[in-house]
Structures are given as C-alpha cells and as structure tokens.
Short mmCIF file of N, CA, C and O in Angstrom, two decimals:
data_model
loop_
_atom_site.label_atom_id
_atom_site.label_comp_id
_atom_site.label_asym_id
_atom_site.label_seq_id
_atom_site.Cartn_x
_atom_site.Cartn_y
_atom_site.Cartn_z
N UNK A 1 72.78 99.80 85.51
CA UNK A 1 71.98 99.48 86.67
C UNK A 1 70.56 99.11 86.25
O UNK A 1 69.73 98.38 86.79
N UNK A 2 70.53 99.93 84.97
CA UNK A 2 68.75 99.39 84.56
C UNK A 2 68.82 97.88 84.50
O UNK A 2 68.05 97.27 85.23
N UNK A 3 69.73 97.10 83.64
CA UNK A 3 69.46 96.27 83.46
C UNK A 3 70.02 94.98 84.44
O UNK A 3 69.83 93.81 84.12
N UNK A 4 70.74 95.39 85.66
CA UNK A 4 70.57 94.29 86.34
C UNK A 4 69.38 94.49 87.61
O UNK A 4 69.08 93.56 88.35
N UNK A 5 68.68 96.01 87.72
CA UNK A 5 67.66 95.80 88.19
C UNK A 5 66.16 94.84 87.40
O UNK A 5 65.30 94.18 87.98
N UNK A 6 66.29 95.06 86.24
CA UNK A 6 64.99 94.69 85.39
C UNK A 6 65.41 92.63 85.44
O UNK A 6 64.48 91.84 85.57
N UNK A 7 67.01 92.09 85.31
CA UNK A 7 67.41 90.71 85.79
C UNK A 7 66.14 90.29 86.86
O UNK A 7 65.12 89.60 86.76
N UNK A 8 66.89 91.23 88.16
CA UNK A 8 66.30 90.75 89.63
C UNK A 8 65.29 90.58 89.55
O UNK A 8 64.93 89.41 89.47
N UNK A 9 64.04 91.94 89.55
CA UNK A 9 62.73 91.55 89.49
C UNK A 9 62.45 90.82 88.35
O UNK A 9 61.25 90.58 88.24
N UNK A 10 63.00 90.48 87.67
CA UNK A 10 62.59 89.02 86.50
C UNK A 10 62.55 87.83 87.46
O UNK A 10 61.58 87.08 87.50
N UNK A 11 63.76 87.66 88.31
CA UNK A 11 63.76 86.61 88.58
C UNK A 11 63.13 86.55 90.14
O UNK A 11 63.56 85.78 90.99
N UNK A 12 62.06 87.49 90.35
CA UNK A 12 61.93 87.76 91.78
C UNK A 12 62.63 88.11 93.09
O UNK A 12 62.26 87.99 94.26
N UNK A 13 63.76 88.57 92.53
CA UNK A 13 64.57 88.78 93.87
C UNK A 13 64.74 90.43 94.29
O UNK A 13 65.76 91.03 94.67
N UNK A 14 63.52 90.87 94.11
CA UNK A 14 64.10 92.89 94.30
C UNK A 14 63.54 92.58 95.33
O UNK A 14 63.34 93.71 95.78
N UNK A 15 63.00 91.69 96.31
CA UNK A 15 62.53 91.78 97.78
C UNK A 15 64.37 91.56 98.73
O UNK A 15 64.67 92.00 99.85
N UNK A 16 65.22 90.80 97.82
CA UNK A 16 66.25 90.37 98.57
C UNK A 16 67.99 90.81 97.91
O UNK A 16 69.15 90.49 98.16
N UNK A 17 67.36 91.62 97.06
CA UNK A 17 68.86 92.67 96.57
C UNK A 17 68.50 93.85 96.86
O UNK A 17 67.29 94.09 96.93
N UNK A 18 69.26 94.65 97.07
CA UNK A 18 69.25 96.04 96.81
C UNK A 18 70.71 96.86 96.42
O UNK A 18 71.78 97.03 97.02
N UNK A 19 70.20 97.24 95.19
CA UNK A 19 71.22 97.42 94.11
C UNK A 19 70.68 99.30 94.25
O UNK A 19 69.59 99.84 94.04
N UNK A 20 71.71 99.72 94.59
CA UNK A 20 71.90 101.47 94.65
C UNK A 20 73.32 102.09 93.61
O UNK A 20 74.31 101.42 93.32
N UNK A 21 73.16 103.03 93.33
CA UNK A 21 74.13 104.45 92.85
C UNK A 21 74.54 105.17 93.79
O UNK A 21 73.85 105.88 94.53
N UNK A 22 75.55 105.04 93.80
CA UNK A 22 76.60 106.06 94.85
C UNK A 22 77.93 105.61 95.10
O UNK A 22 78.68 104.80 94.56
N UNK A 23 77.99 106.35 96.06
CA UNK A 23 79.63 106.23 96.35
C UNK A 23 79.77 104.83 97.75
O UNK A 23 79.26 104.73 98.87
N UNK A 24 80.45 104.19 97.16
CA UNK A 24 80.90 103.32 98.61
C UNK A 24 81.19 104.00 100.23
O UNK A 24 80.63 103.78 101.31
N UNK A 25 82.06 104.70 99.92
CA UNK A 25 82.41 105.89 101.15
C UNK A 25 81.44 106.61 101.87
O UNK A 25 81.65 107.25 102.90
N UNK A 26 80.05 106.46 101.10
CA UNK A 26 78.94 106.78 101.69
C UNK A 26 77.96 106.36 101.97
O UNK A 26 76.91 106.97 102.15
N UNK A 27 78.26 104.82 102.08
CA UNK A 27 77.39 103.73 102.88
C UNK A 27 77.03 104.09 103.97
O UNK A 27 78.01 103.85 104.67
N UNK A 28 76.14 104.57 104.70
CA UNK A 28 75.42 104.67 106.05
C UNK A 28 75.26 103.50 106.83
O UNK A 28 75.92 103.36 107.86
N UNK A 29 74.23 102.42 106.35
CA UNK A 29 73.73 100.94 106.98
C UNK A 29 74.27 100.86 108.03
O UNK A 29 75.27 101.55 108.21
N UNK A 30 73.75 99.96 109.11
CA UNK A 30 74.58 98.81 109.79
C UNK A 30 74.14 98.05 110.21
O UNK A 30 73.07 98.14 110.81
N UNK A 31 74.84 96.93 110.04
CA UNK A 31 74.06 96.15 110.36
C UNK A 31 73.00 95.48 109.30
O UNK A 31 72.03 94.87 109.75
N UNK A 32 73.16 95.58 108.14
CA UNK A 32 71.66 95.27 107.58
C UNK A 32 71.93 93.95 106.35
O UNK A 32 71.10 93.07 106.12
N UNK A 33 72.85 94.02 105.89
CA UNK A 33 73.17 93.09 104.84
C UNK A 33 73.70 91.58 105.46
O UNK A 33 74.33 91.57 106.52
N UNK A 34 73.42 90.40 104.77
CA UNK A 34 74.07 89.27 104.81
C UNK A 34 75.29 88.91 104.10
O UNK A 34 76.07 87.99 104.34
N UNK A 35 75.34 90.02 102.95
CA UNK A 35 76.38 89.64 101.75
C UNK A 35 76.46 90.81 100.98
O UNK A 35 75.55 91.15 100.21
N UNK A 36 77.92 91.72 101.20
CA UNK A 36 77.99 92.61 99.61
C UNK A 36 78.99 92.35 98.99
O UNK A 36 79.90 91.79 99.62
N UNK A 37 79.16 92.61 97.74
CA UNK A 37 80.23 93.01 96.67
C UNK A 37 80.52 94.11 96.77
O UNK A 37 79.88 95.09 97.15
N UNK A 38 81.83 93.94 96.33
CA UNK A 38 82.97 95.07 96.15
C UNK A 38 83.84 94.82 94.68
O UNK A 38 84.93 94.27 94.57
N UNK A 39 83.00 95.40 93.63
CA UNK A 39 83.98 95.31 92.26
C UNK A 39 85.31 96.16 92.21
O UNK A 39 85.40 97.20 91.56
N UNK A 40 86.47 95.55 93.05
CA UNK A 40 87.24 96.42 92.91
C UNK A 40 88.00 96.97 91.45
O UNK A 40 88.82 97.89 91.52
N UNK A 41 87.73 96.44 90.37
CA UNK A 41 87.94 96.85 88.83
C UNK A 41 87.69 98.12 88.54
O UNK A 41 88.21 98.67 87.57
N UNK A 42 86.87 98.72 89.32
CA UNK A 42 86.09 100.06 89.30
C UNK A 42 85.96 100.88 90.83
O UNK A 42 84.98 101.48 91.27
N UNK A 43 87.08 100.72 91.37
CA UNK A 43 86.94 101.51 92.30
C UNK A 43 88.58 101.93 92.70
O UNK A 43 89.45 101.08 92.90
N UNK A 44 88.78 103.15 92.76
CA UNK A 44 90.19 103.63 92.62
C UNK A 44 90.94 103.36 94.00
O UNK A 44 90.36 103.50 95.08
N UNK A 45 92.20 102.98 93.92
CA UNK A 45 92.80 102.11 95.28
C UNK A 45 92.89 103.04 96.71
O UNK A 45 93.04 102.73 97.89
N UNK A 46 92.75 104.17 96.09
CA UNK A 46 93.17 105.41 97.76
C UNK A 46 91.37 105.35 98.42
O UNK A 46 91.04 105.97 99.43
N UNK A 47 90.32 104.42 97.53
CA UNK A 47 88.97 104.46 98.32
C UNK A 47 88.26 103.40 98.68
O UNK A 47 87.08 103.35 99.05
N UNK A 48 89.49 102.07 98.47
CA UNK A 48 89.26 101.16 99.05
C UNK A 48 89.52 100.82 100.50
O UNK A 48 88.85 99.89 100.94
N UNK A 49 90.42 101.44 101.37
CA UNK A 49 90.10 101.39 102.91
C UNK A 49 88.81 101.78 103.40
O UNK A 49 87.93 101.00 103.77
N UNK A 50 88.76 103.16 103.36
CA UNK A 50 87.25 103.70 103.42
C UNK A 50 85.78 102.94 103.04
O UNK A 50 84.78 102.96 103.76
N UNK A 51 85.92 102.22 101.64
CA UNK A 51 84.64 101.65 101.60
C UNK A 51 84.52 100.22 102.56
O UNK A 51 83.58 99.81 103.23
N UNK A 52 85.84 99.67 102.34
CA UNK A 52 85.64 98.43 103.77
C UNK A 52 85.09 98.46 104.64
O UNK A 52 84.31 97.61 105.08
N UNK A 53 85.42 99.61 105.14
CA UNK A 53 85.43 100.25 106.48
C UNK A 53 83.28 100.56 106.45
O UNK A 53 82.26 100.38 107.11
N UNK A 54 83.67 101.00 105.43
CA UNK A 54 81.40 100.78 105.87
C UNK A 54 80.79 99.44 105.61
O UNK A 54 79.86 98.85 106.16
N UNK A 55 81.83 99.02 104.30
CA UNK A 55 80.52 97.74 104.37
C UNK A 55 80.72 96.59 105.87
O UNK A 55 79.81 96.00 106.44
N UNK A 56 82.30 96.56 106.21
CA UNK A 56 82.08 96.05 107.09
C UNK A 56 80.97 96.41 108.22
O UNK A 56 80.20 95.53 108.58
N UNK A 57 80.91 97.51 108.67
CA UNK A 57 80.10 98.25 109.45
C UNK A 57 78.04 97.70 109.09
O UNK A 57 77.02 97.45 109.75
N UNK A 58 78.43 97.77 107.86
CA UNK A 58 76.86 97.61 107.13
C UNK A 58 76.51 95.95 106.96
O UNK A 58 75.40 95.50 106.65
N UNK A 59 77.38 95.38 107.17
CA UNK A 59 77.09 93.73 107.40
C UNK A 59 76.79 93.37 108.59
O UNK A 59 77.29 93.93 109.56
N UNK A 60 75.79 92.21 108.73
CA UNK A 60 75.45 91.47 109.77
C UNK A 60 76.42 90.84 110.43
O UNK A 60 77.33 90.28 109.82
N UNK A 61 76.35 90.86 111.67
CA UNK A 61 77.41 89.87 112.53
C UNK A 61 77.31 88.48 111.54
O UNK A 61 76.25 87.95 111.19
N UNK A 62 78.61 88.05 111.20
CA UNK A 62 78.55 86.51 110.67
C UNK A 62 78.47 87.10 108.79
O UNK A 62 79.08 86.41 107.97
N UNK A 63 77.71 88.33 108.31
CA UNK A 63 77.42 88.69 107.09
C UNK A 63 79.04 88.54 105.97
O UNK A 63 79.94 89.26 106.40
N UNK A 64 79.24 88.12 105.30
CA UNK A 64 80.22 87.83 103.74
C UNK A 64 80.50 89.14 103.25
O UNK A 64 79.71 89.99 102.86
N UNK A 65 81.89 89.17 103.32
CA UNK A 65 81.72 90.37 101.94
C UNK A 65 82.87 89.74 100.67
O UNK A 65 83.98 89.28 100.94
N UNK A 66 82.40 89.83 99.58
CA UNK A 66 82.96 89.39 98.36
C UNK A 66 83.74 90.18 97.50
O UNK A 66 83.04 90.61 96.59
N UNK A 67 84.93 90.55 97.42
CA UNK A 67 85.70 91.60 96.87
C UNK A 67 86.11 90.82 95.52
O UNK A 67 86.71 89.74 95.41
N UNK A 68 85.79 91.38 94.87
CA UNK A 68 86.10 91.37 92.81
C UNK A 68 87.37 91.82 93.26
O UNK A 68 87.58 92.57 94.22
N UNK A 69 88.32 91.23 92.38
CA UNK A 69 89.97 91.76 92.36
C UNK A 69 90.34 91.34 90.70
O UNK A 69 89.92 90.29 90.21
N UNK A 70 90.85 91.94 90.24
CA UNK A 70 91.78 91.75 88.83
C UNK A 70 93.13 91.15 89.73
O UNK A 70 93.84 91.69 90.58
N UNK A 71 93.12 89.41 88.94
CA UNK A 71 94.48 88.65 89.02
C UNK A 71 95.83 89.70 88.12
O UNK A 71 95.54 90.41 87.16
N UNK A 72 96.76 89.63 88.48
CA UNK A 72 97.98 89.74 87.88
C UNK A 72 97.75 88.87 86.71
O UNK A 72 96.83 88.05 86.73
N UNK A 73 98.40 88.98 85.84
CA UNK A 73 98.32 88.41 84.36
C UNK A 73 100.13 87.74 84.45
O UNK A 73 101.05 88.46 84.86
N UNK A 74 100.36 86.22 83.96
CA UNK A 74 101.30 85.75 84.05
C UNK A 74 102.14 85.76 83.35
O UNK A 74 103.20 85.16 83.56
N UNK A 75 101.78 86.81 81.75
CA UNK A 75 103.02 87.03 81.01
C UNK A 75 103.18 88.75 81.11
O UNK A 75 102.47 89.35 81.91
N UNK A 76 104.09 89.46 80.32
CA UNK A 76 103.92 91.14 79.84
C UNK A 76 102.86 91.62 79.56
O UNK A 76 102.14 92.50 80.03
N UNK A 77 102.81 90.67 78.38
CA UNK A 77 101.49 91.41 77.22
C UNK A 77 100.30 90.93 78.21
O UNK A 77 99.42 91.78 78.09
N UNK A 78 99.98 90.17 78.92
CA UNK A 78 98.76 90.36 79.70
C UNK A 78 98.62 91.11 81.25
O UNK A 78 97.73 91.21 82.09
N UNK A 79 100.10 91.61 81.10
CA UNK A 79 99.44 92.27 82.34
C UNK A 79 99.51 93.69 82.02
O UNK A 79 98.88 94.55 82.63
N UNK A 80 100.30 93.92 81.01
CA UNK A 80 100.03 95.29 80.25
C UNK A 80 98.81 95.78 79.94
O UNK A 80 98.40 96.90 80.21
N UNK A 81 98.01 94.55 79.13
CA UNK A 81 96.78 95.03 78.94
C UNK A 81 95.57 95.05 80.59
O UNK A 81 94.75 95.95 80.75
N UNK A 82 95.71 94.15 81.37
CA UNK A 82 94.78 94.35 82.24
C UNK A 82 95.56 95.59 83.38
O UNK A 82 94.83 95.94 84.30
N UNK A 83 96.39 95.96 83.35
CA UNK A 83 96.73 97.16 83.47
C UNK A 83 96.29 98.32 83.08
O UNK A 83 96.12 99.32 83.77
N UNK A 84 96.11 98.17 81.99
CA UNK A 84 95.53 99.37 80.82
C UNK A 84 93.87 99.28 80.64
O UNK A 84 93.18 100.28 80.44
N UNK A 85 93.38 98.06 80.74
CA UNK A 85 91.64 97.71 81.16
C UNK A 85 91.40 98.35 82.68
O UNK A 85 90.58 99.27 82.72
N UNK A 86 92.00 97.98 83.88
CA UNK A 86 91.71 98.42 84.96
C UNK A 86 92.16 100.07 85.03
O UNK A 86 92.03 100.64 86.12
N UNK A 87 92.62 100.75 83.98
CA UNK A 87 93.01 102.02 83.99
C UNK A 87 91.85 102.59 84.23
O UNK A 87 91.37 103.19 85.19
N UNK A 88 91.22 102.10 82.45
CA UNK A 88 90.10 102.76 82.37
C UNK A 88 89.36 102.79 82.56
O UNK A 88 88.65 103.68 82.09
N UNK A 89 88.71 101.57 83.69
CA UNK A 89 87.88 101.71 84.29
C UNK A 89 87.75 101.92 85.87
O UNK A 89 86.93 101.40 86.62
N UNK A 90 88.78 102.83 86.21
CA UNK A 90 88.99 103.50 87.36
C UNK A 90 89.67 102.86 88.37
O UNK A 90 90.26 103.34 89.34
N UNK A 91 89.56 101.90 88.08
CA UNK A 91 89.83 100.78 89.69
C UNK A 91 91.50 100.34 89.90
O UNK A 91 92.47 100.53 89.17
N UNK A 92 91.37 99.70 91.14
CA UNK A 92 92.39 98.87 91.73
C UNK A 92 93.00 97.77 91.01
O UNK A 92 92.21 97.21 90.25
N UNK A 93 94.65 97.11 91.02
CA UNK A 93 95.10 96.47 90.88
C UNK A 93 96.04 95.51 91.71
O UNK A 93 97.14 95.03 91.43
N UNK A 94 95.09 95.37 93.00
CA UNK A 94 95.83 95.17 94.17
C UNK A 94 96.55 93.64 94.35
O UNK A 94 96.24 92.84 93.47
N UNK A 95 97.15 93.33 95.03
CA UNK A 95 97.80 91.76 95.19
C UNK A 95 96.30 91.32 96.41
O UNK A 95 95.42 91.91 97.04
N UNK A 96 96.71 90.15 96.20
CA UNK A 96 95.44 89.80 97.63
C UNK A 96 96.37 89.90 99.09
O UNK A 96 95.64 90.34 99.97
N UNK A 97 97.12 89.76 99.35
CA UNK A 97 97.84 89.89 100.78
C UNK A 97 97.36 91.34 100.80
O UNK A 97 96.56 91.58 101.70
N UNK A 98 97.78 92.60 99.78
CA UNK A 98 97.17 93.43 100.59
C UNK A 98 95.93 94.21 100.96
O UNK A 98 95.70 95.20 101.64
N UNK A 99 94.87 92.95 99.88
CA UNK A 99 93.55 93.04 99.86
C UNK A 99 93.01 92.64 101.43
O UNK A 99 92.20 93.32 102.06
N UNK A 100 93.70 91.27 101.97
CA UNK A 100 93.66 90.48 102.85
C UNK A 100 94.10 91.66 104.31
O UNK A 100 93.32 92.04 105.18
N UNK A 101 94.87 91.85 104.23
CA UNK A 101 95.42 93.21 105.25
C UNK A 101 94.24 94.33 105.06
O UNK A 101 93.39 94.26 105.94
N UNK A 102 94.13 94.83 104.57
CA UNK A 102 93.20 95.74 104.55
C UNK A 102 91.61 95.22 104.88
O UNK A 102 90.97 95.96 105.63
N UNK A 103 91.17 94.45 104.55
CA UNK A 103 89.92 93.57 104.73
C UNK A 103 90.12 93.40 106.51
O UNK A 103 89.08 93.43 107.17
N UNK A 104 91.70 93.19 107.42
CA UNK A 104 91.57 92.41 108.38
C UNK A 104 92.23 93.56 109.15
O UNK A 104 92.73 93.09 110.18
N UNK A 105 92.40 94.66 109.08
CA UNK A 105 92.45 96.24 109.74
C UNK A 105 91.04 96.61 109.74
O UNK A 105 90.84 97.48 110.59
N UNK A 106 89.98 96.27 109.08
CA UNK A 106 88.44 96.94 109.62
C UNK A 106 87.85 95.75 110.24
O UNK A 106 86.65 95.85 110.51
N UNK A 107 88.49 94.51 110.55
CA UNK A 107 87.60 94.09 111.28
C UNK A 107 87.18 92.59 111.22
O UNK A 107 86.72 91.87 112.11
N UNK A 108 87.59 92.22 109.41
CA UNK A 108 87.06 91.29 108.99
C UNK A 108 87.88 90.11 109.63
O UNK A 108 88.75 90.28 110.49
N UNK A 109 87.47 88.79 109.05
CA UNK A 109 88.04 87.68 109.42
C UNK A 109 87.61 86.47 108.19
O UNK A 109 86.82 86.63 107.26
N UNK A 110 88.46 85.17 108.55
CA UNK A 110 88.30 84.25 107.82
C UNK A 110 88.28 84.78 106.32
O UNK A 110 87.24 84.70 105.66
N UNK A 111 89.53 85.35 105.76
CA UNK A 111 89.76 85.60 104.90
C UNK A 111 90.36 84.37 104.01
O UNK A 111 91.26 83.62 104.38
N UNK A 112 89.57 84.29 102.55
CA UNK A 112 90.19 83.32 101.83
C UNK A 112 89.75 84.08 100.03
O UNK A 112 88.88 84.78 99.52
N UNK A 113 90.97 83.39 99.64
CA UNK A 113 91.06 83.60 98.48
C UNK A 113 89.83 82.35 97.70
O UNK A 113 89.83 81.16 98.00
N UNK A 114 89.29 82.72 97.12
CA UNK A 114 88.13 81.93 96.42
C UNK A 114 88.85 81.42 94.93
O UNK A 114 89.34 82.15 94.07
N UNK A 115 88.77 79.88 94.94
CA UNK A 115 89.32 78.99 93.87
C UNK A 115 88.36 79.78 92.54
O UNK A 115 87.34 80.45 92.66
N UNK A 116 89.03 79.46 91.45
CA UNK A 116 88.36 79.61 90.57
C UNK A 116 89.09 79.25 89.25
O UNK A 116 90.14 78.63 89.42
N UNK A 117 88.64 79.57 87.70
CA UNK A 117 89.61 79.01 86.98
C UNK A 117 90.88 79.57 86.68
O UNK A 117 91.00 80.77 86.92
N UNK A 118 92.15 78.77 86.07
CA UNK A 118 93.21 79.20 86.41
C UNK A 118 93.54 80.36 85.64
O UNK A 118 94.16 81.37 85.97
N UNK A 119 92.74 79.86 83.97
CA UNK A 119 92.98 80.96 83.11
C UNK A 119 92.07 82.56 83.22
O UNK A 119 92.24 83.42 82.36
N UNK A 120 91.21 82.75 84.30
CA UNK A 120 90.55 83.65 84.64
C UNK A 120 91.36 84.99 85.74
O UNK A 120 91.96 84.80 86.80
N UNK A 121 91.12 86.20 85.07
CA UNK A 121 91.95 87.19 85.16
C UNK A 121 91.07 88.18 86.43
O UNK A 121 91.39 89.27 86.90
N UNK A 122 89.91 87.32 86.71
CA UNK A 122 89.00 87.86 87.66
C UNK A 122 89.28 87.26 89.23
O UNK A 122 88.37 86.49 89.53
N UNK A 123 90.12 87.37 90.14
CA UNK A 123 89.69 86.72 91.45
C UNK A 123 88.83 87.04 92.52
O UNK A 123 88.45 88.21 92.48
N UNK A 124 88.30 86.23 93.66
CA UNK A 124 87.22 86.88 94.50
C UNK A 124 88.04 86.26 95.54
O UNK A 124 88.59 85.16 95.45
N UNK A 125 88.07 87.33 96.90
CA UNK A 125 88.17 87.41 97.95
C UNK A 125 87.21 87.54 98.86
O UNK A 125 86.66 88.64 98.76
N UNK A 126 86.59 86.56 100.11
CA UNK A 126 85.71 86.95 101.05
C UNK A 126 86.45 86.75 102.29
O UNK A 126 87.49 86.17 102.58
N UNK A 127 85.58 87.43 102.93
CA UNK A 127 85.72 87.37 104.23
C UNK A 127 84.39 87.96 105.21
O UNK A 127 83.57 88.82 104.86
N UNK A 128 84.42 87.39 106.22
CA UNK A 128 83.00 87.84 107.19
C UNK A 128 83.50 88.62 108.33
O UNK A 128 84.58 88.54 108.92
N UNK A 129 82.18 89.63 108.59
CA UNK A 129 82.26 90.06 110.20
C UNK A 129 81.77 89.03 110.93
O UNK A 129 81.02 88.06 110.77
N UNK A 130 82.62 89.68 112.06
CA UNK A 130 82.40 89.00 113.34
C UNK A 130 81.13 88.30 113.53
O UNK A 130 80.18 88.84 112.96
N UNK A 131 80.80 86.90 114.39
CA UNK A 131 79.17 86.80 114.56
C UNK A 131 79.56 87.69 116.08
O UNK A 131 80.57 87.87 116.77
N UNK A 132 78.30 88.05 116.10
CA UNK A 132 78.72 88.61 117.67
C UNK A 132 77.97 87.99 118.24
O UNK A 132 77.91 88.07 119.47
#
C-alpha cells in the first residue's frame, strides 16, 4: 500500500483515490465513490457476496465497479498452476456467469465482461449501480 500510495501523490491524484486497509465486508460509505475495484485474486469466495453487497451500496447512482477475476487457464498445466497461484493468495476462482449473478443479486446492472488479451490469465468484469 506504501507504494501505490507514494504512485498517486506522485502523480497528483491522492485528492481523487482513496486507497484504505481493511476488510471489504466492512465498507460503511454510500454513496460516495464513482468507481471501485474488487481484486478478486485475493479475496476468498464465501466473502465475495458480502463485499458486493457494500461496494454496491458505497457507489454513486450510475458509479462502475470493476471486479479483477483470474481467467480459467486453457490447458492442465495452466490451470493447475493458476489454481495453485490463486491458492496462495487467498482468493476466488470464479467463472464470470457466476461473477455476473452475484454482481446482479445486489443490485448491479449492465454487466459486461471487459475484452482484453487473449493470452492474459487476468479478466475484468464491470458493472454499474443504478443512476437513480
């Protein structure tokens, strides 16, 4: 965290990030963000309903939220290993349908899978709250 805080204010933006320590599940906000991330690589799958469930809450009507997902790997040996990478670093290995379902049980909408390259083992999912 030191060092993607010391990034931001490099590049002037600690007026328009705010980068915290804690638990997702204990997001308070509402209402306050235009846009968060969700690295799901690092966040264990029984606490991904729950954290939806705030950031949706903590986004602006119309506000993005961007969910990090580990792709499935298209042979053994690569999905063995990003199996064994997402072990150890705590997190989820979810499909996007049921990233997409879960994202659209708290609320969200205009869910899309975000293009990216083919050989990349990283995918992003957004979707927005409601404008009200």
């Amino acid at each position: 965290m030191v060092l993607a805080s010391g990034k931001i204010a490099n590049h002037g933006l600690d007026l328009r990030i705010d980068l915290r320590a804690g638990s997702g599940e204990d997001l308070a906000d509402t209402a306050l963000y235009d846009m968060a991330w969700v690295p799901s690589a690092f966040i264990p799958e029984a606490a991904i309903p729950a954290i939806l469930d705030r950031v949706q809450a903590a986004l602006k009507p119309g506000g993005w939220l961007i969910f990090a997902m580990i792709r499935r790997a298209p042979d053994a040996l690569a999905t063995a290993t990003t199996r064994f990478r997402t072990a150890v670093w705590g997190g989820s290995l979810l499909p996007f349908d049921a990233v997409a379902a879960a994202m659209q049980r708290v609320g969200l909408s205009s869910v899309r899978l975000l293009d990216g390259p083919a050989h990349s083992t990283i995918g992003m999912v957004a979707a927005q709250r409601a404008a009200e």
